[in-house]
Amino acid sequence: MDQIIVTGNGELRGEIPIAGAKNACLTLMPATLLSEEPLTLTNAPRLSDIKTMTQLLQSLGAEVTTMQDGQVLAMSSHDLTSHVADYDIVRKMRASNLVLGPMLARLGHAVVSLPGGCAIGARPMDLHIHGLEALGAEIELKDGYLHAKAPGGLKGATVEFSFASVGATENVLMAATLAKGTTVLKNAAREPEIVDLAACLREMGAQIDGDGTSTITIQGVDRLSGATHPVVTDRIELGTYMLAPAIAGGEVECLGGKLDLVRSFVEKLDEAGIEVTETDRGLKVCRKNGRVKAVNVTTAPFPGFPTDLQAQMMALLCTAQGTSVLEEKIFENRFMHAPELVRMGARIEVHGGTATVHGVERLKGAPVMATDLRASVSLILAGLAAEGETVVSRVYHLDRGYEHVVRKLEGVGAKIERVREK
Ligand code: UD1
């Protein structure tokens, strides 16, 4: 297994290109199952999660061809040969459940393994199930698999989510594109990845209105055609690299970044004393003189502060002046990075969904363990300004969501290398 070694090395300067969004790509890929015609995605990120989704689609009979070093995914679901999403693939990645809605809509039946427990909380699928049942699906749980069928086809309905779940909104939205009649999704998630999915589905001929708001209306059509669609910028990768100069000092321009993707995050950076400017190429981030100020952060569905940036923000606040309180409202067990940051000299107390961070002058490098995707990158960020060497192990978590992390950070002057574990 590989390790990443980071040595605090002063200010960072230069540019970091931001990739296409993992979470958008993971919902755009299953959209291929809705149509007999080819769907091509450009600006795809090069990540192990994308390979897992590729394997899953291929196991269903879809063709997926990777071009331009992985940035273009040409997919065709002309001949589907299976309707079973196997546990062996689904257990690797929860987003595998996004094949359920499309398969059900296209084939009238689908069998999808439940993803199982996940390190950051229970993450059940009840909202996906209720939404699809409202469209007329019959869903049963047998031997760890959801067996779904819609013998008479799906029918439009009003679905009100009790929580604005991203995955449930995506699954039901995709299914509704081929349902008979009108579907209205209330309390739908408003994340940019949903807007990107709706844009792609519209390019395929779907009739969708209201994406980006909490009420989405879908007028079902008989069939969808092919399309070529560029994946939206990854706002989480963007926010992560914006924190690099915020933590280490200096000035970095994140190419492809847009304020609209990260407004609530930028508000918190501003409070902390970090300057962000929108340029014609992206977002420029600069650490003003002096120490970062403590800020309080509460995670919330979009447009609120993203849970996927909470760990990285905590890395910044470890060396802030004063005490910050971080409240995690989306996942119940998402502070696993805190004890690792404490190994680096941070002062953090965790009580339930609240972490209190008392800022210290400087962190010290230490051997630490990546526990999940965002936690792993928070340790690398913390290492950028720590004294001495931080050795992050279990970096396979990182490969799920960050392409070329070493190259991107080296490009702005960080001292970072990836080595085989001794
Ligand atoms: C997506 C993102 C993930 C992000 C999360 C919240 C992808 C591939 N992943 O995950 O990176 O952290 O949104 O922004 O896009 N819930 C239920 N029942 C359900 C579904 C969800 O109770 O049927 C709960 C979950 O346990 C969790 C909360 O709702 O506490 C948020 O989950 P959801 O918005 O569905 O996240 P995902 O789509 O899994």
XYZ file of C-alpha atoms and ligand atoms in Angstrom:
461
model
C 0.000 0.000 0.000
C 1.140 3.519 -0.759
C 1.776 6.353 1.656
C 1.930 10.075 1.059
C 4.663 12.054 2.770
C 4.127 15.811 3.135
C 6.643 18.209 4.613
C 5.607 21.711 5.663
C 7.442 23.857 3.175
C 6.221 27.446 3.374
C 4.017 29.352 0.982
C 2.342 27.911 -2.094
C 2.154 29.803 -5.380
C 0.829 28.980 -8.827
C -2.182 27.325 -10.446
C -4.102 24.128 -9.840
C -6.449 22.798 -12.519
C -9.735 21.515 -11.078
C -11.194 18.320 -12.550
C -14.764 17.375 -13.415
C -16.919 16.473 -10.416
C -16.719 12.901 -9.141
C -20.216 13.069 -7.708
C -21.691 14.478 -10.923
C -19.923 11.879 -13.052
C -21.166 9.066 -10.794
C -24.770 10.031 -11.489
C -24.265 10.982 -15.161
C -22.764 7.573 -15.937
C -25.843 5.524 -14.897
C -27.962 7.910 -17.011
C -26.614 5.947 -20.003
C -28.852 3.065 -18.900
C -31.906 5.174 -19.773
C -31.205 5.237 -23.501
C -30.348 2.862 -26.349
C -28.234 5.599 -27.896
C -24.663 6.530 -26.882
C -23.950 8.973 -24.063
C -20.500 10.564 -24.009
C -19.140 12.463 -21.037
C -16.238 14.868 -21.391
C -14.209 16.459 -18.569
C -14.520 13.211 -16.564
C -12.201 12.915 -13.548
C -9.611 10.090 -13.451
C -10.567 8.316 -10.234
C -10.991 4.817 -8.867
C -14.704 5.485 -8.131
C -15.208 6.148 -11.853
C -13.520 2.810 -12.610
C -15.870 1.106 -10.150
C -18.916 2.639 -11.868
C -17.438 1.595 -15.242
C -17.174 -2.007 -14.000
C -20.722 -1.916 -12.703
C -22.158 -0.599 -15.987
C -20.130 -3.170 -17.925
C -21.474 -5.931 -15.688
C -24.978 -4.868 -16.804
C -23.983 -5.126 -20.469
C -23.221 -1.466 -21.176
C -20.154 -0.614 -23.242
C -17.856 1.956 -21.668
C -14.824 3.160 -23.611
C -12.330 5.440 -21.954
C -10.551 7.956 -24.191
C -8.176 10.917 -23.892
C -6.400 9.540 -20.863
C -9.693 8.923 -19.043
C -11.207 12.369 -19.555
C -13.765 11.142 -22.089
C -16.148 8.298 -21.333
C -18.069 6.979 -24.327
C -20.933 4.785 -23.165
C -23.599 2.763 -24.886
C -26.387 0.790 -23.250
C -27.894 -0.467 -26.498
C -27.904 -4.077 -25.351
C -28.248 -4.568 -21.629
C -27.562 -8.168 -20.603
C -28.194 -8.074 -16.852
C -30.385 -6.232 -14.375
C -28.425 -7.251 -11.274
C -25.994 -4.885 -9.539
C -23.863 -7.326 -7.612
C -22.805 -6.908 -3.979
C -19.123 -7.325 -4.916
C -19.198 -4.042 -6.825
C -21.864 -2.148 -4.859
C -20.109 -2.687 -1.512
C -17.075 -0.742 -2.821
C -19.089 2.394 -3.468
C -22.497 3.590 -2.275
C -23.122 5.577 -5.479
C -23.589 2.201 -7.239
C -27.194 2.442 -6.038
C -27.750 5.101 -8.732
C -28.309 2.354 -11.333
C -31.592 1.413 -9.620
C -33.839 4.194 -10.954
C -32.538 4.086 -14.559
C -32.694 0.259 -14.831
C -36.192 0.172 -13.426
C -37.351 2.855 -15.857
C -35.724 1.285 -18.923
C -36.183 -2.453 -18.210
C -39.126 -2.532 -15.806
C -37.092 -4.455 -13.246
C -33.811 -4.215 -11.349
C -32.004 -6.059 -8.585
C -29.512 -3.931 -6.681
C -27.479 -4.918 -3.661
C -27.887 -2.687 -0.617
C -24.609 -0.813 -0.161
C -24.169 -1.927 3.445
C -22.720 0.056 6.328
C -20.460 2.901 5.418
C -17.660 4.338 7.515
C -19.312 7.767 7.804
C -22.716 6.640 9.035
C -25.672 4.382 8.371
C -26.717 5.947 5.022
C -29.895 3.953 4.400
C -31.876 3.921 1.131
C -35.410 4.448 2.441
C -35.850 7.763 0.594
C -34.829 6.198 -2.739
C -37.274 3.354 -2.144
C -40.207 5.572 -1.112
C -39.667 7.803 -4.133
C -39.593 4.938 -6.624
C -42.582 3.270 -4.931
C -44.533 6.500 -5.358
C -43.912 6.113 -9.113
C -45.483 2.659 -8.965
C -42.470 0.429 -8.357
C -42.796 -2.627 -6.133
C -39.645 -3.088 -4.093
C -38.730 -5.953 -1.792
C -35.610 -6.621 0.236
C -34.380 -10.215 -0.134
C -30.947 -11.563 0.881
C -29.383 -8.101 1.024
C -30.687 -7.155 -2.421
C -33.461 -4.744 -3.400
C -35.706 -6.478 -5.925
C -37.594 -3.783 -7.806
C -40.165 -4.149 -10.532
C -42.684 -1.987 -12.328
C -44.749 -4.451 -14.358
C -47.070 -1.813 -15.811
C -44.265 0.757 -16.210
C -43.600 3.744 -13.946
C -46.233 6.449 -13.580
C -45.681 10.109 -12.722
C -46.556 11.166 -9.167
C -45.785 13.764 -6.524
C -42.907 12.711 -4.303
C -42.095 14.716 -1.189
C -38.728 13.806 0.324
C -38.557 14.037 4.122
C -34.896 15.047 3.668
C -33.294 16.570 0.567
C -31.174 13.506 -0.203
C -28.831 13.924 -3.153
C -28.856 10.262 -4.198
C -32.617 9.799 -3.774
C -33.318 12.938 -5.832
C -30.996 11.661 -8.589
C -32.443 8.144 -8.643
C -36.074 9.285 -8.752
C -35.319 12.105 -11.225
C -33.727 9.639 -13.658
C -36.574 7.148 -13.274
C -39.218 9.855 -13.781
C -37.809 10.887 -17.187
C -39.328 7.717 -18.693
C -42.435 7.474 -16.464
C -45.880 8.105 -17.921
C -47.162 11.581 -17.048
C -45.867 14.259 -14.716
C -43.693 13.781 -11.646
C -43.151 16.530 -9.100
C -40.243 16.158 -6.672
C -40.701 18.263 -3.545
C -37.930 19.041 -1.070
C -35.538 17.858 -3.792
C -31.789 18.316 -3.350
C -30.423 21.452 -5.039
C -26.761 20.483 -5.440
C -24.938 21.592 -8.631
C -24.484 17.903 -9.476
C -28.300 17.584 -9.718
C -28.432 20.616 -12.019
C -25.707 18.999 -14.148
C -27.621 15.707 -14.289
C -30.829 17.510 -15.292
C -28.935 19.429 -18.005
C -27.559 16.179 -19.433
C -30.971 14.476 -19.292
C -32.500 17.464 -21.120
C -29.813 17.117 -23.806
C -31.012 13.480 -24.081
C -34.571 14.719 -24.644
C -35.989 14.671 -21.118
C -38.420 17.381 -20.045
C -37.318 18.743 -16.696
C -37.972 22.084 -14.983
C -36.984 23.547 -11.651
C -33.656 21.765 -11.042
C -31.548 23.852 -8.693
C -34.712 24.648 -6.687
C -36.434 22.354 -4.204
C -39.308 21.555 -6.597
C -38.411 19.681 -9.782
C -41.076 18.861 -12.368
C -40.524 16.095 -14.887
C -42.778 15.386 -17.828
C -42.150 11.763 -18.801
C -41.182 10.951 -22.410
C -41.295 7.620 -24.314
C -37.591 7.410 -25.011
C -34.363 9.300 -24.534
C -31.698 9.828 -27.167
C -27.905 10.095 -26.956
C -25.883 13.178 -25.987
C -22.400 14.499 -25.354
C -22.100 16.319 -22.064
C -19.216 18.002 -20.171
C -19.094 17.136 -16.453
C -19.420 20.214 -14.184
C -16.363 21.346 -12.160
C -15.770 19.471 -8.912
C -16.706 21.975 -6.197
C -15.284 19.720 -3.481
C -11.906 19.341 -5.177
C -12.081 23.108 -5.760
C -12.743 23.877 -2.092
C -10.028 21.440 -1.034
C -7.324 23.122 -3.129
C -8.576 26.589 -2.128
C -7.653 25.574 1.403
C -4.046 24.756 0.452
C -2.842 28.416 0.302
C -5.274 29.274 3.120
C -3.381 26.820 5.334
C 0.177 27.145 4.031
C 0.091 30.815 2.957
C 0.753 32.250 -0.500
C -1.558 32.625 -3.485
C -3.051 29.922 -5.691
C -5.443 30.194 -8.628
C -7.814 27.230 -8.944
C -8.508 26.968 -12.661
C -12.108 26.316 -13.650
C -13.432 27.371 -10.235
C -16.626 29.434 -10.007
C -18.008 31.320 -6.997
C -21.522 29.998 -7.552
C -20.307 26.482 -6.756
C -18.813 27.381 -3.367
C -20.526 30.529 -2.014
C -21.241 29.354 1.539
C -17.710 27.969 1.804
C -16.201 31.239 0.532
C -18.252 33.182 3.110
C -16.544 31.153 5.840
C -13.104 31.671 4.280
C -13.808 35.390 4.230
C -14.731 35.322 7.942
C -11.502 33.454 8.617
C -9.516 36.164 6.823
C -8.831 34.403 3.520
C -9.222 36.468 0.353
C -10.966 34.888 -2.650
C -11.318 36.621 -6.028
C -13.088 35.380 -9.110
C -10.907 35.750 -12.233
C -11.700 34.895 -15.833
C -9.868 31.590 -15.352
C -11.093 30.498 -11.950
C -10.802 31.470 -8.283
C -7.691 33.066 -6.802
C -7.097 32.461 -3.111
C -4.684 34.417 -0.982
C -3.892 34.260 2.716
C -3.722 37.764 4.150
C -1.118 38.600 6.769
C -1.366 37.109 10.224
C -3.154 34.093 11.639
C -6.437 32.740 10.350
C -9.421 33.643 12.570
C -11.622 30.989 14.195
C -15.069 30.524 12.611
C -18.087 28.369 13.362
C -19.301 26.023 10.644
C -22.524 24.018 10.330
C -22.877 21.598 7.439
C -26.147 21.611 5.474
C -27.507 20.541 2.105
C -26.615 22.896 -0.805
C -26.521 25.929 -0.785
C -25.285 25.414 2.797
C -21.741 24.507 3.822
C -20.928 21.099 2.253
C -20.296 18.148 4.547
C -17.682 17.029 2.012
C -15.549 20.081 2.927
C -15.949 19.815 6.706
C -12.802 17.728 7.315
C -10.652 20.017 5.159
C -12.068 23.124 6.888
C -11.204 21.575 10.244
C -7.589 21.242 9.053
C -7.558 25.024 8.480
C -9.157 25.837 11.825
C -6.636 23.747 13.800
C -4.189 26.667 13.599
C -6.723 29.513 13.750
C -6.682 32.182 16.439
C -9.464 31.301 18.870
C -11.982 28.502 19.172
C -14.113 27.197 16.303
C -17.189 25.005 16.572
C -17.986 22.630 13.701
C -21.407 21.041 13.611
C -21.932 18.047 11.326
C -25.616 17.803 10.399
C -25.544 15.428 7.394
C -23.653 12.340 8.577
C -23.614 11.116 12.161
C -20.059 9.791 12.254
C -17.929 12.136 10.257
C -15.199 13.328 12.607
C -12.805 10.412 12.188
C -10.126 12.825 11.005
C -10.235 14.623 14.388
C -8.156 12.052 16.352
C -5.643 11.963 13.496
C -5.339 15.769 13.559
C -4.901 15.527 17.334
C -1.880 13.253 16.666
C -0.436 16.257 14.818
C -0.885 18.507 17.862
C -4.384 19.866 17.198
C -6.663 20.542 20.194
C -10.079 19.125 19.267
C -12.942 17.825 21.403
C -15.723 15.855 19.769
C -19.152 15.427 21.399
C -21.696 13.735 19.137
C -22.109 15.829 16.018
C -20.102 18.789 17.350
C -16.351 19.312 17.233
C -14.711 22.143 19.142
C -11.346 23.169 17.768
C -9.042 25.303 19.942
C -6.522 26.837 17.570
C -2.823 26.165 18.188
C 0.154 28.095 16.715
C 1.399 25.259 14.553
C 0.837 21.547 13.929
C 3.652 19.009 14.004
C 4.089 16.263 11.411
C 3.159 12.726 12.538
C 2.263 9.339 11.091
C -1.512 9.434 10.494
C -4.142 7.214 8.939
C -6.645 8.159 6.253
C -10.071 6.917 7.341
C -12.215 8.072 4.437
C -11.945 10.108 1.277
C -12.297 13.651 2.632
C -10.546 12.819 5.910
C -7.496 11.673 3.960
C -7.101 14.933 2.082
C -7.611 16.953 5.277
C -4.506 15.277 6.713
C -2.499 16.180 3.623
C -3.699 19.796 3.884
C -2.751 19.885 7.570
C 0.678 18.488 6.671
C 1.329 21.345 4.228
C 1.905 23.762 7.105
C 2.991 21.358 9.844
C 6.504 21.312 11.177
C 8.378 18.277 9.810
C 7.046 15.205 8.050
C 3.457 13.962 7.968
C 3.118 10.393 6.705
C -0.427 9.566 5.576
C -1.175 5.870 5.110
C -4.186 4.095 3.565
C -4.183 6.589 0.703
C -6.376 4.348 -1.469
C -9.231 6.414 0.013
C -7.693 9.435 -1.687
C -7.594 7.776 -5.107
C -11.385 7.491 -4.981
C -11.814 11.251 -5.210
C -8.609 13.171 -6.031
C -6.721 12.729 -9.299
C -2.969 13.500 -9.382
C -2.974 15.011 -5.896
C 0.815 14.867 -5.613
C 1.360 16.442 -9.033
C -1.197 19.206 -8.377
C 0.274 20.199 -5.004
C 3.893 19.871 -6.209
C 2.941 22.228 -9.026
C 2.370 25.029 -6.490
C 5.534 24.316 -4.509
C 4.459 21.774 -1.887
C 6.944 19.158 -0.727
C 4.962 15.977 -1.172
C 5.708 12.481 -2.453
C 3.959 9.159 -2.793
C 5.956 6.119 -1.736
C 5.395 2.402 -1.257
C 4.787 1.569 2.395
C 7.904 0.065 3.976
C -23.985 12.435 -1.800
C -22.525 12.543 -2.172
C -21.671 12.618 -0.922
C -22.153 13.750 -0.011
C -23.649 13.642 0.261
C -24.205 14.822 1.027
C -22.458 11.317 -4.267
C -21.973 10.143 -5.000
N -22.153 11.379 -2.948
O -24.132 11.212 -1.080
O -20.315 12.836 -1.313
O -21.450 13.690 1.207
O -24.363 13.554 -0.983
O -23.935 16.010 0.368
O -23.046 12.218 -4.822
N -30.366 9.320 3.882
C -31.392 8.593 4.419
N -32.132 7.798 3.589
C -31.886 7.724 2.238
C -30.826 8.472 1.711
C -30.083 9.275 2.559
O -31.636 8.644 5.619
O -32.589 6.993 1.524
C -29.540 10.166 4.782
C -28.098 9.681 4.851
O -27.942 8.667 5.801
C -27.343 10.936 5.215
C -28.160 12.028 4.544
O -29.439 11.463 4.251
O -27.375 11.132 6.603
C -27.537 12.582 3.282
O -27.466 11.589 2.321
P -27.582 11.867 0.758
O -27.862 13.303 0.490
O -28.493 10.842 0.194
O -26.088 11.548 0.321
P -25.593 10.591 -0.828
O -26.409 10.778 -2.052
O -25.374 9.224 -0.292
